[in-house]
Amino acid sequence: MDRLIKSDVQELNLFFTKGQKCSITFELTNLMHTMSVAVSLTTSNPSNFSFSQCFSLIPPLSTASFTVFLNQPCDQPPLSMPPETVLVRSSMLPTGKAHQDDLRRLFSKPGPHIFKDATLPISFVGPHVVEFLLSPSNKSLEMNFLFSKAISWCDDSQLNSLLRFAAKNGNSYAVSGLVEAGADVNERDLEGESALSLAVKSGNVDSVQVLIESGSTIDNKIDRFLHETAASGQVELMEVLCLGYVDIELNSVNSQNQTALHVAAIHGHVEALQFLLSIGSDPDITDSNGWTPLHFAAREGSVEAAEFLLNHSFFAKYALTKEGKTAFSLAVDKGNSHLYDMLQLGDMLHRAARIDDVHTMKSCLAQGGKVNGRDQYGWTPLHRAAFKGHIESVKILVSHGARVDLVDGTGYTPLLRAVEAGHVQVAMHLLSHGAKANLKSLKGVVPSDLECFKKYNSLVNPLEQEEGLKL
């Protein structure tokens, strides 16, 4: 015979509750038919655990109950790996009678009369244990085994609450385990938060992916997932959401009537702007104050965001807020001078060069307008002034650093534009300031336009001779 008694459990699952003196009761049965058995209970860590009775007598074929107590109430379960244990020992007691001191002496002496009947591991279970295992500070324990054991003792309501807790902390392993254990992925808390919304806020892509694959749904009336990801600039998370929910509203608005594109512009997340526009977000939509995403980019001084939005919007550059502000005005209010040319001065400078408005040109240049800024055709203000034959504008631009040999989108320099339009005085001025009288400035090829070629020969060749220049 290798044991005298039998335990009704293989392990002790102690349901832990913060701040309470937790306990668990188990039963031991005497396997002897005719003889009483003495029982001794000890723990591997007496400072943590105690018993309702350490020594006891169990009559033949009878069963007795024993309780293990956690000695002190605490906020964190005293977990350990390997887990702490309760050692159950026994010894035959033919007389069937003994005092506690007698039993203590009996078990204090090792020998063949002492049977080691069971070693029962103590496992802490319940939602408070799970919360502790999921806390960021807990990194030293073998979480997988302990976690699986702890959640097996949680009811549906506790599982749902823990799922939101795991999603909030971005723990994809725990999210997956809780879903498998039966947590409802679509239950929301009193504030309307689902596990998915909390996972999105945590920024954990894996957790979001697990929840999508587990059947999480979205409510476009209250869920602002694209707004959350736009604020953090997590494009990968945006992609996962848009692939998972084809019906997600790209232009849904928050309480300020702002779209996700507005939010991305506020935070200057250019990659988020690029992604949102690529899937159909509207760059010209205004919020409750009449602000477009460009207005926010201008206020925040984000060059990349402003430039991208300018290139993809129709009227945002000229849109007025409810206070009558353009994006340029907001940039001026905030002193974001590096955006002035992009938002307005560039346009004004080109327009002034086209109409020979010298005063406006000087004003634009003084405020930071880029003298060599290009329009959508690659023209600089000097190209425009030269083509129109505005000699005073040409002089102003050249004196402010305009580059005389920049080529436009079709390969023409300002000199070639002046020649094309037949403006001799402008051509002479450009030549005198270093413009190269070389047809190869036209992207290395002779212009196919025969008229331009004739004008070039008739105007530039005499000018070269007059200026003492060589081809």
XYZ file of C-alpha atoms in Angstrom:
471
model
C 0.000 0.000 0.000
C 1.461 3.390 -1.024
C -1.150 5.634 0.572
C -3.750 5.603 3.292
C -5.995 8.475 2.212
C -7.352 9.943 -1.011
C -7.915 13.619 -1.890
C -11.021 14.684 -3.788
C -8.929 17.132 -5.907
C -5.624 17.000 -7.753
C -4.906 20.673 -7.116
C -6.238 23.500 -5.006
C -7.750 26.324 -7.046
C -7.941 29.283 -4.706
C -10.313 31.989 -5.949
C -8.399 35.184 -5.231
C -10.154 38.459 -4.408
C -8.260 41.664 -3.713
C -8.173 42.715 -0.079
C -9.880 39.575 1.231
C -8.655 36.579 3.205
C -9.200 33.915 0.575
C -9.591 30.188 1.268
C -10.422 26.852 -0.325
C -11.866 23.686 1.219
C -11.097 20.158 0.114
C -11.833 16.655 1.357
C -9.683 13.686 2.362
C -11.071 10.131 2.579
C -9.631 7.324 4.709
C -9.092 4.261 2.492
C -8.644 1.898 5.440
C -11.597 -0.350 6.229
C -10.866 -1.066 9.886
C -8.369 1.464 11.120
C -8.347 5.204 11.789
C -5.723 7.285 10.012
C -3.822 10.296 11.327
C -3.399 13.170 8.845
C -0.827 15.979 8.680
C -1.068 19.041 6.407
C 1.926 21.264 5.686
C 2.605 23.916 3.058
C 5.759 24.782 1.147
C 5.362 28.392 2.309
C 3.900 28.670 5.844
C 4.189 32.468 5.760
C 1.497 32.606 3.051
C -0.832 29.767 4.027
C -2.396 28.179 7.080
C -4.965 25.429 7.732
C -8.194 25.055 9.631
C -6.438 22.129 11.283
C -2.918 20.883 10.684
C -3.468 17.488 12.315
C -6.568 15.330 12.350
C -7.945 11.810 12.754
C -10.171 10.237 10.112
C -12.183 7.138 11.064
C -12.187 4.074 8.742
C -13.673 4.767 5.284
C -14.723 8.254 6.440
C -14.234 11.669 4.863
C -13.129 14.922 6.504
C -12.997 18.510 5.232
C -9.959 20.770 5.458
C -9.558 24.455 4.598
C -6.461 26.264 3.346
C -6.335 30.009 4.094
C -4.302 32.802 2.526
C -2.888 34.353 5.692
C -3.028 38.048 4.814
C -5.443 39.958 2.562
C -3.480 41.512 -0.311
C -3.965 43.357 -3.593
C -1.829 40.989 -5.664
C -1.911 37.191 -5.668
C 1.357 35.709 -4.309
C 2.053 33.739 -7.467
C 5.116 31.583 -7.864
C 6.533 29.140 -10.386
C 6.564 26.331 -9.623
C 3.417 26.885 -7.571
C 3.388 26.467 -3.816
C 1.978 23.174 -2.560
C 0.160 21.446 0.261
C 1.770 18.182 1.367
C -0.673 15.588 2.717
C 0.879 12.903 4.928
C -0.743 10.090 6.882
C -0.011 7.375 9.395
C -1.955 4.399 10.761
C -3.373 4.896 14.235
C -4.649 1.568 15.612
C -5.905 3.127 18.862
C -8.050 5.614 16.963
C -7.320 8.205 19.641
C -4.604 10.875 19.992
C -4.195 14.475 21.141
C -2.811 17.217 18.883
C 0.539 17.082 20.648
C 0.688 13.324 20.092
C 0.008 13.765 16.379
C 2.622 16.495 16.146
C 5.222 14.182 17.661
C 4.093 11.341 15.412
C 4.729 13.282 12.232
C 7.905 14.961 13.487
C 9.791 11.670 13.261
C 10.447 10.417 9.707
C 10.238 6.740 8.996
C 8.317 4.051 7.135
C 5.267 4.698 9.276
C 4.717 8.034 7.483
C 2.948 7.939 4.102
C 3.159 10.842 1.604
C -0.298 10.577 0.160
C -0.553 13.730 -2.018
C 1.189 16.911 -3.055
C -1.480 19.425 -4.065
C -0.361 22.506 -6.058
C -2.061 25.784 -5.090
C -3.331 27.737 -8.111
C -4.766 31.234 -7.813
C -7.756 31.745 -10.092
C -10.391 34.351 -10.879
C -10.594 37.741 -12.618
C -8.339 39.576 -10.159
C -5.569 37.103 -10.944
C -6.071 37.656 -14.671
C -5.895 41.425 -14.220
C -2.642 41.040 -12.318
C -1.190 38.779 -15.022
C -2.144 41.337 -17.675
C -0.643 44.295 -15.829
C 2.432 45.833 -17.515
C 4.463 45.408 -14.328
C 4.086 41.626 -14.365
C 6.871 40.247 -16.557
C 8.603 37.570 -14.532
C 5.953 34.852 -14.386
C 5.149 32.122 -16.860
C 1.982 33.880 -17.865
C 0.540 31.382 -20.391
C -0.062 28.501 -17.964
C -1.223 30.703 -15.096
C -3.474 32.745 -17.362
C -5.265 29.728 -18.814
C -5.881 28.354 -15.347
C -7.102 31.676 -13.945
C -9.658 32.425 -16.663
C -11.179 28.937 -16.450
C -12.826 30.035 -13.204
C -14.367 33.246 -14.580
C -18.038 33.603 -15.506
C -19.286 35.217 -18.727
C -19.580 38.698 -17.257
C -16.052 38.522 -15.872
C -14.690 37.199 -19.191
C -16.278 40.112 -21.057
C -14.824 42.641 -18.647
C -11.394 41.005 -18.849
C -11.535 41.027 -22.652
C -11.953 44.785 -22.636
C -9.121 45.032 -20.096
C -6.815 42.925 -22.312
C -7.772 44.885 -25.427
C -7.092 48.174 -23.656
C -3.619 46.924 -22.715
C -2.923 45.675 -26.222
C -2.340 42.068 -25.136
C -3.187 39.990 -28.204
C -2.399 36.657 -26.481
C -4.880 37.416 -23.702
C -7.471 38.712 -26.177
C -7.258 35.453 -28.113
C -7.430 33.327 -24.962
C -10.441 35.188 -23.576
C -12.310 34.955 -26.876
C -11.667 31.207 -26.941
C -12.907 30.984 -23.350
C -16.245 32.487 -24.410
C -15.943 36.266 -23.998
C -18.427 38.263 -26.092
C -16.434 40.376 -28.565
C -19.355 42.716 -29.205
C -20.447 43.574 -25.667
C -19.956 47.239 -24.797
C -19.425 48.851 -21.420
C -21.562 51.640 -19.941
C -19.627 54.215 -21.983
C -20.293 52.350 -25.213
C -16.743 51.031 -25.546
C -16.297 47.640 -27.198
C -13.208 45.474 -26.968
C -12.403 46.478 -30.544
C -12.556 50.200 -29.841
C -10.218 49.731 -26.877
C -7.834 47.627 -28.961
C -7.765 50.326 -31.626
C -6.944 52.939 -28.996
C -4.141 50.736 -27.684
C -2.671 50.655 -31.194
C -2.045 46.897 -31.094
C -2.550 45.578 -34.619
C -2.548 41.909 -33.573
C -5.315 42.448 -31.011
C -7.437 44.268 -33.579
C -6.860 41.501 -36.106
C -7.891 38.810 -33.593
C -11.108 40.673 -32.764
C -11.993 41.249 -36.417
C -11.469 37.555 -37.184
C -13.568 36.682 -34.119
C -16.606 38.547 -35.434
C -16.319 42.013 -33.901
C -18.695 44.451 -35.545
C -18.550 48.225 -35.839
C -21.219 50.865 -35.400
C -20.498 53.769 -37.734
C -22.710 56.000 -35.591
C -20.441 55.811 -32.553
C -17.164 54.114 -33.528
C -14.465 56.493 -34.756
C -11.702 54.025 -35.457
C -10.188 55.961 -38.355
C -10.094 59.078 -36.183
C -8.182 57.144 -33.509
C -5.648 55.779 -35.962
C -5.311 59.124 -37.753
C -4.400 60.772 -34.454
C -1.643 58.229 -33.825
C -0.582 57.984 -37.460
C -0.852 54.189 -37.512
C -1.375 53.506 -41.190
C -0.954 49.739 -40.765
C -3.868 49.724 -38.342
C -5.922 51.813 -40.767
C -5.273 49.239 -43.482
C -6.332 46.351 -41.225
C -9.573 48.151 -40.328
C -10.427 49.065 -43.899
C -9.748 45.531 -45.103
C -11.792 44.086 -42.254
C -14.748 46.446 -42.653
C -15.539 47.387 -46.236
C -18.516 49.417 -44.987
C -16.466 51.659 -42.710
C -17.415 55.314 -43.285
C -14.388 57.199 -44.593
C -15.890 60.651 -44.049
C -17.669 60.042 -40.754
C -17.335 62.976 -38.369
C -16.702 63.433 -34.655
C -18.444 65.879 -32.331
C -16.647 68.815 -34.042
C -17.735 67.570 -37.483
C -14.138 66.636 -38.222
C -13.224 63.680 -40.411
C -10.240 61.394 -39.897
C -8.486 63.489 -42.539
C -8.884 66.579 -40.333
C -7.370 64.656 -37.409
C -4.402 63.445 -39.472
C -3.771 67.034 -40.607
C -3.937 68.329 -37.030
C -1.208 65.889 -36.037
C 0.799 66.277 -39.236
C 0.712 62.573 -40.128
C 1.407 62.706 -43.853
C 1.333 58.936 -44.428
C -2.107 58.822 -42.816
C -3.242 61.660 -45.099
C -1.920 59.765 -48.112
C -3.707 56.565 -47.137
C -7.021 58.252 -46.332
C -7.039 60.132 -49.617
C -6.111 56.979 -51.531
C -9.261 55.230 -50.248
C -11.603 58.132 -50.951
C -11.547 60.647 -48.090
C -12.635 64.168 -49.083
C -9.862 66.796 -48.657
C -12.254 69.719 -49.164
C -14.804 68.816 -46.493
C -15.194 71.404 -43.703
C -15.842 70.939 -39.997
C -18.374 72.817 -37.857
C -16.133 75.918 -37.905
C -15.578 75.840 -41.639
C -12.041 74.451 -41.388
C -10.674 72.117 -44.047
C -7.785 69.747 -43.271
C -5.515 72.307 -44.990
C -6.500 74.963 -42.454
C -5.233 72.725 -39.655
C -2.019 71.874 -41.488
C -1.403 75.603 -42.001
C -2.092 76.410 -38.350
C 0.237 73.638 -37.168
C 2.950 74.655 -39.625
C 3.312 71.214 -41.223
C 5.033 71.696 -44.580
C 4.599 68.123 -45.844
C 0.958 67.914 -44.803
C 0.113 71.321 -46.306
C 1.904 70.567 -49.563
C 0.206 67.192 -49.924
C -3.252 68.617 -49.244
C -2.666 71.487 -51.655
C -1.851 69.012 -54.392
C -5.013 66.990 -53.778
C -7.714 69.543 -52.978
C -9.810 71.731 -55.249
C -10.736 74.802 -53.238
C -9.240 74.301 -49.750
C -6.546 76.880 -50.489
C -9.204 79.559 -50.905
C -11.814 78.269 -48.446
C -12.827 80.618 -45.638
C -13.521 79.553 -42.073
C -16.526 80.962 -40.234
C -14.165 83.691 -39.011
C -13.214 84.519 -42.592
C -9.750 82.959 -42.435
C -7.944 81.262 -45.309
C -5.229 78.709 -44.686
C -2.724 81.466 -45.498
C -4.272 83.752 -42.870
C -3.937 81.055 -40.225
C -0.300 80.485 -41.164
C 0.299 84.235 -40.777
C -1.485 84.288 -37.400
C 0.837 81.550 -36.151
C 3.947 82.994 -37.749
C 4.473 79.952 -39.958
C 6.337 81.953 -42.592
C 7.724 78.810 -44.224
C 4.202 78.168 -45.559
C 3.529 81.652 -46.933
C 4.807 81.032 -50.440
C 3.053 77.686 -50.722
C -0.313 78.958 -49.504
C -0.520 82.355 -51.230
C 2.598 84.347 -52.019
C 3.642 81.999 -54.789
C 0.337 82.514 -56.571
C 0.463 86.272 -56.015
C 4.031 86.497 -57.286
C 3.206 84.588 -60.460
C 0.116 86.692 -61.033
C 2.021 89.937 -60.421
C 4.773 88.840 -62.844
C 2.153 88.072 -65.459
C 0.526 91.515 -65.217
C 3.733 93.497 -64.495
C 2.585 94.520 -60.978
C 5.994 95.543 -59.609
C 4.651 96.789 -56.270
C 2.933 93.473 -55.480
C 6.000 91.552 -56.588
C 8.229 93.484 -54.189
C 5.694 92.952 -51.392
C 5.501 89.200 -52.025
C 9.267 88.844 -52.130
C 9.620 90.845 -48.910
C 7.144 88.516 -47.165
C 8.987 85.366 -48.175
C 7.663 84.556 -51.629
C 10.014 82.196 -53.462
C 11.466 83.975 -56.472
C 12.142 80.618 -58.159
C 8.893 78.938 -57.153
C 7.213 76.927 -59.875
C 3.607 76.535 -60.913
C 1.976 73.336 -62.147
C 3.628 73.781 -65.545
C 7.091 74.269 -64.144
C 7.092 77.999 -64.919
C 8.840 80.400 -62.548
C 7.715 84.031 -62.207
C 10.639 84.909 -64.514
C 9.259 82.632 -67.225
C 5.958 84.502 -67.019
C 7.449 87.981 -67.006
C 9.816 87.105 -69.875
C 7.064 85.582 -71.981
C 4.879 88.652 -71.444
C 7.765 91.021 -72.180
C 7.532 92.842 -68.839
C 11.049 94.248 -68.610
C 10.577 95.929 -65.198
C 9.269 92.703 -63.682
C 12.177 90.794 -65.228
C 14.650 93.267 -63.710
C 13.044 93.014 -60.261
C 13.045 89.217 -60.343
C 16.637 88.954 -61.574
C 17.798 91.423 -58.942
C 16.124 89.251 -56.253
C 17.926 86.097 -57.321
C 15.753 84.643 -60.055
C 17.703 81.938 -61.873
C 17.881 82.797 -65.549
C 18.531 79.253 -66.827
C 15.845 77.208 -65.070
C 13.781 75.183 -67.532
C 10.027 74.775 -67.372
C 7.987 71.612 -67.834
C 8.708 71.512 -71.575
C 12.381 72.442 -71.305
C 12.216 76.178 -72.060
C 14.319 78.755 -70.197
C 13.006 82.301 -69.599
C 15.265 83.421 -72.483
C 13.612 80.975 -74.870
C 10.178 82.132 -73.694
C 11.172 85.742 -74.401
C 12.482 84.752 -77.827
C 9.367 82.736 -78.537
C 7.237 85.809 -77.853
C 9.598 88.183 -79.707
C 10.662 90.356 -76.751
C 14.107 91.658 -77.726
C 14.703 93.935 -74.735
C 13.881 91.169 -72.249
C 16.130 88.728 -74.115
C 18.999 91.238 -74.059
C 18.610 91.762 -70.313
C 18.615 88.030 -69.632
C 21.683 87.526 -71.811
C 23.473 90.307 -69.997
C 22.792 88.506 -66.699
C 24.205 85.164 -67.727
C 21.425 83.480 -69.659
C 22.935 80.911 -72.009
C 22.076 81.365 -75.670
C 22.137 77.635 -76.285
C 19.300 75.633 -77.757
C 20.372 72.625 -75.694
C 18.951 74.297 -72.634
C 15.731 72.977 -74.054
C 16.267 69.572 -72.427
C 19.079 68.844 -74.839
C 16.971 68.896 -77.989
C 16.297 71.456 -80.691
C 12.729 72.790 -80.485
C 10.428 71.188 -82.970
C 8.472 74.376 -83.331
C 9.821 75.861 -86.588
C 8.541 79.337 -85.769
C 10.302 79.310 -82.405
C 13.476 78.135 -84.120
C 13.249 80.984 -86.662
C 12.621 83.548 -83.947
C 15.550 82.185 -81.980
C 17.875 82.631 -84.964
C 16.544 86.056 -85.868
C 16.638 87.468 -82.341
C 19.292 85.642 -80.349
C 22.080 85.478 -82.942
C 22.233 89.267 -83.403
C 22.002 89.695 -79.655
C 24.899 87.312 -79.111
C 27.013 89.331 -81.504
C 26.012 92.550 -79.783
C 26.873 91.141 -76.343
C 30.057 89.497 -77.589
C 28.772 86.050 -76.701
C 29.576 82.829 -78.502
C 27.294 79.969 -79.277
